[in-house]
Amino acid sequence: MGILQLLKSQFLCHLIICYVFLVSGLIINLLQVCTLPLWLVSKQLARRINIRLGYCVSSQMVAALEWWSGTECTLYTDPKSYPLYGNENAIVVLNHSFEIDFLCGWTFCERFGVLGSSKVLAKKELSYVPVIGWMWYFLEIVFCKRSGRRTVGRWLRVFRTCRITQKTFGSCFTAKVHV
């Protein structure tokens, strides 16, 4: 067992990492609250600042997944499509089976440079969770209550915010649509 493996197995090390995540996350949440007055002046600037702040929290989770646990995420895709990832709007459907699967989605977002600005559909209860839930609230994440009509309406508002039109969202992938 190497020194790094020994360090990773120590409770005190776990405690320090957890403490750093919680304290830095709460500080970032406080900074996000400070962007509320800016929202009234410039929504775009407030969004950009919150994206950067959200990245600070999300990247810690991705680092823990990759470095601490040694998890490797592999993406199997068409080689022609790969250069487009991270350069245009997209909707990715990830129906996770385990609690940790969403971190693999964040890992791919990190690889393509869209971690801070990625959106998810989350349960309403998660909006009350300190650090991550509060960060998602300021990133305008869609929280749903399992009520179809309200959730669909909220999704349509998010699509308008992200500048995804119904034409490209509801069409087949063709050269004409993909301009």
PDB file of C-alpha atoms in Angstrom:
ATOM      1  CA  MET A   1       0.000   0.000   0.000  1.00  0.00           C
ATOM      2  CA  GLY A   2       1.504   3.286  -1.109  1.00  0.00           C
ATOM      3  CA  ILE A   3       1.549   6.477   0.890  1.00  0.00           C
ATOM      4  CA  LEU A   4      -1.184   7.972  -1.298  1.00  0.00           C
ATOM      5  CA  GLN A   5      -3.489   5.001  -0.706  1.00  0.00           C
ATOM      6  CA  LEU A   6      -2.771   5.195   3.023  1.00  0.00           C
ATOM      7  CA  LEU A   7      -3.603   8.901   3.015  1.00  0.00           C
ATOM      8  CA  LYS A   8      -6.860   8.299   1.124  1.00  0.00           C
ATOM      9  CA  SER A   9      -7.953   5.723   3.710  1.00  0.00           C
ATOM     10  CA  GLN A  10      -7.484   7.968   6.771  1.00  0.00           C
ATOM     11  CA  PHE A  11     -10.610   9.350   8.456  1.00  0.00           C
ATOM     12  CA  LEU A  12      -8.878  12.634   9.245  1.00  0.00           C
ATOM     13  CA  CYS A  13      -8.182  13.152   5.542  1.00  0.00           C
ATOM     14  CA  HIS A  14     -11.859  12.465   4.750  1.00  0.00           C
ATOM     15  CA  LEU A  15     -12.861  14.979   7.387  1.00  0.00           C
ATOM     16  CA  ILE A  16     -10.555  17.679   6.002  1.00  0.00           C
ATOM     17  CA  ILE A  17     -11.823  17.212   2.441  1.00  0.00           C
ATOM     18  CA  CYS A  18     -15.436  17.331   3.630  1.00  0.00           C
ATOM     19  CA  TYR A  19     -14.745  20.440   5.707  1.00  0.00           C
ATOM     20  CA  VAL A  20     -13.045  22.230   2.801  1.00  0.00           C
ATOM     21  CA  PHE A  21     -15.938  21.348   0.481  1.00  0.00           C
ATOM     22  CA  LEU A  22     -18.612  22.538   2.912  1.00  0.00           C
ATOM     23  CA  VAL A  23     -16.867  25.763   3.911  1.00  0.00           C
ATOM     24  CA  SER A  24     -15.892  26.730   0.364  1.00  0.00           C
ATOM     25  CA  GLY A  25     -19.368  25.771  -0.851  1.00  0.00           C
ATOM     26  CA  LEU A  26     -21.089  27.928   1.749  1.00  0.00           C
ATOM     27  CA  ILE A  27     -18.791  30.851   0.923  1.00  0.00           C
ATOM     28  CA  ILE A  28     -19.651  30.420  -2.759  1.00  0.00           C
ATOM     29  CA  ASN A  29     -23.381  30.276  -1.885  1.00  0.00           C
ATOM     30  CA  LEU A  30     -22.952  33.535   0.038  1.00  0.00           C
ATOM     31  CA  LEU A  31     -21.255  35.104  -3.001  1.00  0.00           C
ATOM     32  CA  GLN A  32     -24.145  33.870  -5.141  1.00  0.00           C
ATOM     33  CA  VAL A  33     -26.597  35.611  -2.804  1.00  0.00           C
ATOM     34  CA  CYS A  34     -24.563  38.789  -3.330  1.00  0.00           C
ATOM     35  CA  THR A  35     -25.290  38.555  -7.078  1.00  0.00           C
ATOM     36  CA  LEU A  36     -29.037  39.024  -6.490  1.00  0.00           C
ATOM     37  CA  PRO A  37     -28.916  42.845  -6.762  1.00  0.00           C
ATOM     38  CA  LEU A  38     -26.866  42.466  -9.944  1.00  0.00           C
ATOM     39  CA  TRP A  39     -29.694  40.338 -11.374  1.00  0.00           C
ATOM     40  CA  LEU A  40     -31.895  43.432 -11.448  1.00  0.00           C
ATOM     41  CA  VAL A  41     -29.281  45.373 -13.446  1.00  0.00           C
ATOM     42  CA  SER A  42     -27.904  42.748 -15.847  1.00  0.00           C
ATOM     43  CA  LYS A  43     -29.211  39.192 -15.967  1.00  0.00           C
ATOM     44  CA  GLN A  44     -26.478  38.093 -18.389  1.00  0.00           C
ATOM     45  CA  LEU A  45     -23.680  39.336 -16.125  1.00  0.00           C
ATOM     46  CA  ALA A  46     -25.304  37.737 -13.061  1.00  0.00           C
ATOM     47  CA  ARG A  47     -25.592  34.440 -14.959  1.00  0.00           C
ATOM     48  CA  ARG A  48     -21.942  34.559 -16.039  1.00  0.00           C
ATOM     49  CA  ILE A  49     -20.771  35.211 -12.494  1.00  0.00           C
ATOM     50  CA  ASN A  50     -22.981  32.425 -11.115  1.00  0.00           C
ATOM     51  CA  ILE A  51     -21.692  30.027 -13.773  1.00  0.00           C
ATOM     52  CA  ARG A  52     -18.116  30.700 -12.621  1.00  0.00           C
ATOM     53  CA  LEU A  53     -19.087  30.324  -8.973  1.00  0.00           C
ATOM     54  CA  GLY A  54     -21.024  27.129  -9.703  1.00  0.00           C
ATOM     55  CA  TYR A  55     -17.986  25.732 -11.479  1.00  0.00           C
ATOM     56  CA  CYS A  56     -15.960  26.181  -8.286  1.00  0.00           C
ATOM     57  CA  VAL A  57     -18.302  23.848  -6.397  1.00  0.00           C
ATOM     58  CA  SER A  58     -18.940  21.334  -9.192  1.00  0.00           C
ATOM     59  CA  SER A  59     -15.267  20.944 -10.055  1.00  0.00           C
ATOM     60  CA  GLN A  60     -14.508  19.846  -6.490  1.00  0.00           C
ATOM     61  CA  MET A  61     -16.979  16.987  -6.883  1.00  0.00           C
ATOM     62  CA  VAL A  62     -15.504  15.977 -10.240  1.00  0.00           C
ATOM     63  CA  ALA A  63     -11.991  16.068  -8.779  1.00  0.00           C
ATOM     64  CA  ALA A  64     -13.112  13.836  -5.920  1.00  0.00           C
ATOM     65  CA  LEU A  65     -14.619  11.369  -8.378  1.00  0.00           C
ATOM     66  CA  GLU A  66     -11.591  11.179 -10.643  1.00  0.00           C
ATOM     67  CA  TRP A  67      -8.713  11.502  -8.206  1.00  0.00           C
ATOM     68  CA  TRP A  68     -10.061  10.159  -4.942  1.00  0.00           C
ATOM     69  CA  SER A  69     -12.063   7.212  -6.174  1.00  0.00           C
ATOM     70  CA  GLY A  70     -10.021   6.604  -9.307  1.00  0.00           C
ATOM     71  CA  THR A  71     -13.166   6.379 -11.438  1.00  0.00           C
ATOM     72  CA  GLU A  72     -12.661   6.546 -15.186  1.00  0.00           C
ATOM     73  CA  CYS A  73     -15.553   7.585 -17.413  1.00  0.00           C
ATOM     74  CA  THR A  74     -15.434   6.526 -21.048  1.00  0.00           C
ATOM     75  CA  LEU A  75     -17.530   8.089 -23.789  1.00  0.00           C
ATOM     76  CA  TYR A  76     -18.318   6.003 -26.851  1.00  0.00           C
ATOM     77  CA  THR A  77     -19.374   8.257 -29.698  1.00  0.00           C
ATOM     78  CA  ASP A  78     -19.202   8.908 -33.404  1.00  0.00           C
ATOM     79  CA  PRO A  79     -15.762  10.430 -34.185  1.00  0.00           C
ATOM     80  CA  LYS A  80     -17.385  13.001 -36.496  1.00  0.00           C
ATOM     81  CA  SER A  81     -19.603  14.287 -33.681  1.00  0.00           C
ATOM     82  CA  TYR A  82     -16.876  14.535 -31.060  1.00  0.00           C
ATOM     83  CA  PRO A  83     -15.463  17.950 -32.152  1.00  0.00           C
ATOM     84  CA  LEU A  84     -18.952  19.453 -31.820  1.00  0.00           C
ATOM     85  CA  TYR A  85     -19.320  18.545 -28.126  1.00  0.00           C
ATOM     86  CA  GLY A  86     -19.031  21.598 -25.919  1.00  0.00           C
ATOM     87  CA  ASN A  87     -19.278  23.990 -28.880  1.00  0.00           C
ATOM     88  CA  GLU A  88     -23.035  24.083 -29.389  1.00  0.00           C
ATOM     89  CA  ASN A  89     -26.275  23.695 -27.452  1.00  0.00           C
ATOM     90  CA  ALA A  90     -27.338  20.144 -26.724  1.00  0.00           C
ATOM     91  CA  ILE A  91     -29.778  18.153 -24.654  1.00  0.00           C
ATOM     92  CA  VAL A  92     -28.310  15.049 -23.060  1.00  0.00           C
ATOM     93  CA  VAL A  93     -30.621  12.588 -21.365  1.00  0.00           C
ATOM     94  CA  LEU A  94     -28.920  10.737 -18.533  1.00  0.00           C
ATOM     95  CA  ASN A  95     -31.265   8.542 -16.538  1.00  0.00           C
ATOM     96  CA  HIS A  96     -29.026   7.449 -13.694  1.00  0.00           C
ATOM     97  CA  SER A  97     -29.293   4.142 -11.886  1.00  0.00           C
ATOM     98  CA  PHE A  98     -27.106   4.948  -8.892  1.00  0.00           C
ATOM     99  CA  GLU A  99     -26.589   8.044  -6.746  1.00  0.00           C
ATOM    100  CA  ILE A 100     -23.109   8.629  -8.122  1.00  0.00           C
ATOM    101  CA  ASP A 101     -23.992   8.429 -11.840  1.00  0.00           C
ATOM    102  CA  PHE A 102     -24.672  12.163 -12.099  1.00  0.00           C
ATOM    103  CA  LEU A 103     -20.997  12.769 -11.291  1.00  0.00           C
ATOM    104  CA  CYS A 104     -20.037  10.909 -14.456  1.00  0.00           C
ATOM    105  CA  GLY A 105     -22.245  13.343 -16.376  1.00  0.00           C
ATOM    106  CA  TRP A 106     -20.446  16.213 -14.646  1.00  0.00           C
ATOM    107  CA  THR A 107     -17.123  14.630 -15.615  1.00  0.00           C
ATOM    108  CA  PHE A 108     -18.076  14.773 -19.281  1.00  0.00           C
ATOM    109  CA  CYS A 109     -19.294  18.349 -18.873  1.00  0.00           C
ATOM    110  CA  GLU A 110     -15.903  19.204 -17.358  1.00  0.00           C
ATOM    111  CA  ARG A 111     -14.052  17.577 -20.260  1.00  0.00           C
ATOM    112  CA  PHE A 112     -16.002  19.637 -22.785  1.00  0.00           C
ATOM    113  CA  GLY A 113     -15.790  22.901 -20.829  1.00  0.00           C
ATOM    114  CA  VAL A 114     -19.479  23.316 -19.998  1.00  0.00           C
ATOM    115  CA  LEU A 115     -19.552  22.190 -16.360  1.00  0.00           C
ATOM    116  CA  GLY A 116     -20.578  25.538 -14.892  1.00  0.00           C
ATOM    117  CA  SER A 117     -23.330  26.178 -17.430  1.00  0.00           C
ATOM    118  CA  SER A 118     -24.826  22.693 -17.679  1.00  0.00           C
ATOM    119  CA  LYS A 119     -28.434  22.214 -16.585  1.00  0.00           C
ATOM    120  CA  VAL A 120     -30.178  19.284 -14.946  1.00  0.00           C
ATOM    121  CA  LEU A 121     -33.703  18.349 -14.015  1.00  0.00           C
ATOM    122  CA  ALA A 122     -33.776  17.735 -10.271  1.00  0.00           C
ATOM    123  CA  LYS A 123     -36.293  16.890  -7.570  1.00  0.00           C
ATOM    124  CA  LYS A 124     -37.718  19.878  -5.728  1.00  0.00           C
ATOM    125  CA  GLU A 125     -36.352  18.569  -2.417  1.00  0.00           C
ATOM    126  CA  LEU A 126     -32.774  19.011  -3.674  1.00  0.00           C
ATOM    127  CA  SER A 127     -33.234  22.792  -3.789  1.00  0.00           C
ATOM    128  CA  TYR A 128     -33.115  22.802   0.024  1.00  0.00           C
ATOM    129  CA  VAL A 129     -29.765  20.996   0.260  1.00  0.00           C
ATOM    130  CA  PRO A 130     -26.951  23.360   1.281  1.00  0.00           C
ATOM    131  CA  VAL A 131     -24.107  23.969  -1.164  1.00  0.00           C
ATOM    132  CA  ILE A 132     -25.229  21.911  -4.196  1.00  0.00           C
ATOM    133  CA  GLY A 133     -28.967  22.594  -4.010  1.00  0.00           C
ATOM    134  CA  TRP A 134     -28.435  26.287  -3.347  1.00  0.00           C
ATOM    135  CA  MET A 135     -25.828  26.479  -6.122  1.00  0.00           C
ATOM    136  CA  TRP A 136     -28.322  24.887  -8.521  1.00  0.00           C
ATOM    137  CA  TYR A 137     -30.968  27.411  -7.471  1.00  0.00           C
ATOM    138  CA  PHE A 138     -28.711  30.298  -8.520  1.00  0.00           C
ATOM    139  CA  LEU A 139     -27.806  28.501 -11.750  1.00  0.00           C
ATOM    140  CA  GLU A 140     -31.522  28.413 -12.629  1.00  0.00           C
ATOM    141  CA  ILE A 141     -31.752  24.637 -12.511  1.00  0.00           C
ATOM    142  CA  VAL A 142     -35.218  23.184 -13.081  1.00  0.00           C
ATOM    143  CA  PHE A 143     -36.664  21.662  -9.912  1.00  0.00           C
ATOM    144  CA  CYS A 144     -39.787  19.556 -10.412  1.00  0.00           C
ATOM    145  CA  LYS A 145     -42.505  18.217  -8.127  1.00  0.00           C
ATOM    146  CA  ARG A 146     -43.490  15.251 -10.301  1.00  0.00           C
ATOM    147  CA  SER A 147     -46.370  17.212 -11.802  1.00  0.00           C
ATOM    148  CA  GLY A 148     -46.226  16.899 -15.582  1.00  0.00           C
ATOM    149  CA  ARG A 149     -47.935  20.119 -16.668  1.00  0.00           C
ATOM    150  CA  ARG A 150     -45.972  22.457 -14.429  1.00  0.00           C
ATOM    151  CA  THR A 151     -42.679  20.743 -15.250  1.00  0.00           C
ATOM    152  CA  VAL A 152     -43.247  20.946 -19.015  1.00  0.00           C
ATOM    153  CA  GLY A 153     -44.007  24.662 -18.727  1.00  0.00           C
ATOM    154  CA  ARG A 154     -40.866  25.218 -16.693  1.00  0.00           C
ATOM    155  CA  TRP A 155     -38.781  23.278 -19.226  1.00  0.00           C
ATOM    156  CA  LEU A 156     -40.121  25.432 -22.050  1.00  0.00           C
ATOM    157  CA  ARG A 157     -39.034  28.557 -20.151  1.00  0.00           C
ATOM    158  CA  VAL A 158     -35.553  27.051 -19.689  1.00  0.00           C
ATOM    159  CA  PHE A 159     -35.343  26.233 -23.406  1.00  0.00           C
ATOM    160  CA  ARG A 160     -36.191  29.833 -24.246  1.00  0.00           C
ATOM    161  CA  THR A 161     -33.489  31.019 -21.833  1.00  0.00           C
ATOM    162  CA  CYS A 162     -30.934  28.697 -23.431  1.00  0.00           C
ATOM    163  CA  ARG A 163     -31.945  29.865 -26.908  1.00  0.00           C
ATOM    164  CA  ILE A 164     -32.955  26.372 -28.029  1.00  0.00           C
ATOM    165  CA  THR A 165     -35.718  26.749 -30.562  1.00  0.00           C
ATOM    166  CA  GLN A 166     -38.553  24.304 -31.059  1.00  0.00           C
ATOM    167  CA  LYS A 167     -37.483  23.921 -34.681  1.00  0.00           C
ATOM    168  CA  THR A 168     -34.110  22.426 -33.813  1.00  0.00           C
ATOM    169  CA  PHE A 169     -35.416  20.647 -30.733  1.00  0.00           C
ATOM    170  CA  GLY A 170     -38.264  18.927 -32.524  1.00  0.00           C
ATOM    171  CA  SER A 171     -36.625  18.225 -35.888  1.00  0.00           C
ATOM    172  CA  CYS A 172     -34.493  15.442 -37.218  1.00  0.00           C
ATOM    173  CA  PHE A 173     -30.783  16.106 -37.476  1.00  0.00           C
ATOM    174  CA  THR A 174     -30.189  17.389 -41.009  1.00  0.00           C
ATOM    175  CA  ALA A 175     -27.724  19.757 -42.639  1.00  0.00           C
ATOM    176  CA  LYS A 176     -30.471  22.369 -43.009  1.00  0.00           C
ATOM    177  CA  VAL A 177     -31.328  22.333 -39.280  1.00  0.00           C
ATOM    178  CA  HIS A 178     -27.699  22.062 -38.148  1.00  0.00           C
ATOM    179  CA  VAL A 179     -26.564  25.513 -39.324  1.00  0.00           C
TER     180      VAL A 179
END
